[in-house]
């Protein structure tokens, strides 16, 4: 019987095929102690060897199918398997507690996973926890002698149904056969969702129940445009969705034609479409999708998943690589946004009641100037190799901005005095993500060269609604008039001083918000790379001049729903 299941649209497109149910292997075991510790360690080492061999093979396939940067996740897995801390801790648990290898692995991996998860409501750190979970599962299966159903064994057109897909499951998907997938868990920023977007495989995640409802081998439709899965569809449904799929394919082909085109609105206004990145490897996707800038490079990544702070030279190499790969296009690099929710294991910070309101980002950097100055020197040195812009996160007061800029200029002077080349065209801007700063944007605009509006945080602080808490997610309203008024004020303040204003929060790539942001005069929209071409295509249909006429009207509405209705009916 036909069943329609709602989920989160993770990767656009429509797939119609027979289901392939990917079940998790039974990895249950009895916790026990052992007599022969040496035999247990040998068992561990054998399992490590097989796992490494498999991962090297998967990595090679992923490099071929997905490209080098997407295959990097398997280097991370391999690294865990060779990490003296990870493996050493398992061995010492066998030695000191006489635990079986499985039990020791379970303790150590749980510790690593909990540490990463407690560090963050941050997507990057959740991915690291997912990496440990993924690699530990493989190792455990080998310790128990249990085999996986490998997605690599699929040889006919299918839609995969699973509880979740790990990065290694996703990388093994053969695009020729796997037409789409649907999972019970996950969100838009989970690793498998990110990979499915870059592989352009339609996906719906977070359905909660699809695995329980689906039967192996029945027909299913995965609608990654609307976030729906239809199990055992009727003939009419198959026909309707086939037409929808064909229309979407045509649309994609149209988008691809825009890859080398400048971004223009219907009335010829030019805005910049940039991308948000987390590491230098992401630049390839930006270039392939016609990105005109990097609007946000989250440098936190460089500091995570390691045992000590990155050196100045390591940072310099990363920043230089990004500006060089962007070939003179602007690159906005944000200084370290760590602390509170995103901790580093090698940098102990005090326990806090409200980490989101705590000792983080620029607050931490102004206190730990050793860390801050090292990063600034690396940025300044890299600025000689392209169009680098520096941005400070979480600025709440003018004094913080002044202090950060003063430190930057001190480091610049020292470098110049030592004969090091530094760009003489270096813009220094700030994230607008704290309401106090947004309200005072007119004052900040006298001192900062640009603003980038971080709506992910600005919305949570304005609405006093934790961005990760589903119980208050109804309050997380990008189109609430209060948010739009703040955004409008920030943009106007920048323009008044002759500066540009961008947005690097998720709102910038949201098709519903784009007409509103264009009407408000936003200059730069920074989003995930795969959203760039759809946004460029949408902008071609919009007239900035016409939309701007609606500004007063929508800013004076009372609710987010009224704004959404207004934009849908009046601002096409
Ligand atoms: C934001 O807050 O909107 C932002 C872009 O930064 P992050 O998501 O890294 O907090
Ligand atoms: Mg932020």
CSV table of C-alpha atoms and ligand atoms in Angstrom, one decimal, residues 296 298 334 337 342 431 433 454-457 467 504-505, ligand 1:
chain,number,residue,atom,x,y,z
A,296,UNK,CA,33.4,32.7,4.8
A,298,UNK,CA,35.7,28.9,8.9
A,334,UNK,CA,37.3,34.5,9.7
A,337,UNK,CA,35.6,31.0,16.3
A,342,UNK,CA,33.5,24.3,20.1
A,431,UNK,CA,30.7,39.2,11.6
A,433,UNK,CA,25.9,38.0,14.5
A,454,UNK,CA,25.9,35.7,10.4
A,455,UNK,CA,22.2,34.9,10.6
A,456,UNK,CA,22.8,31.4,12.1
A,457,UNK,CA,23.8,33.1,15.3
A,467,UNK,CA,19.8,27.1,17.1
A,504,UNK,CA,27.3,34.1,5.3
A,505,UNK,CA,24.5,32.6,7.5
B,1,LIG,C1,26.6,32.4,11.6
B,1,LIG,O1,26.6,32.5,12.8
B,1,LIG,O2,25.7,32.8,10.8
B,1,LIG,C2,27.8,31.9,10.9
B,1,LIG,C3,28.0,32.0,9.6
B,1,LIG,O3,28.8,31.4,11.7
B,1,LIG,P1,28.7,29.9,12.3
B,1,LIG,O4,27.6,29.2,11.6
B,1,LIG,O5,30.0,29.3,12.1
B,1,LIG,O6,28.4,30.2,13.8
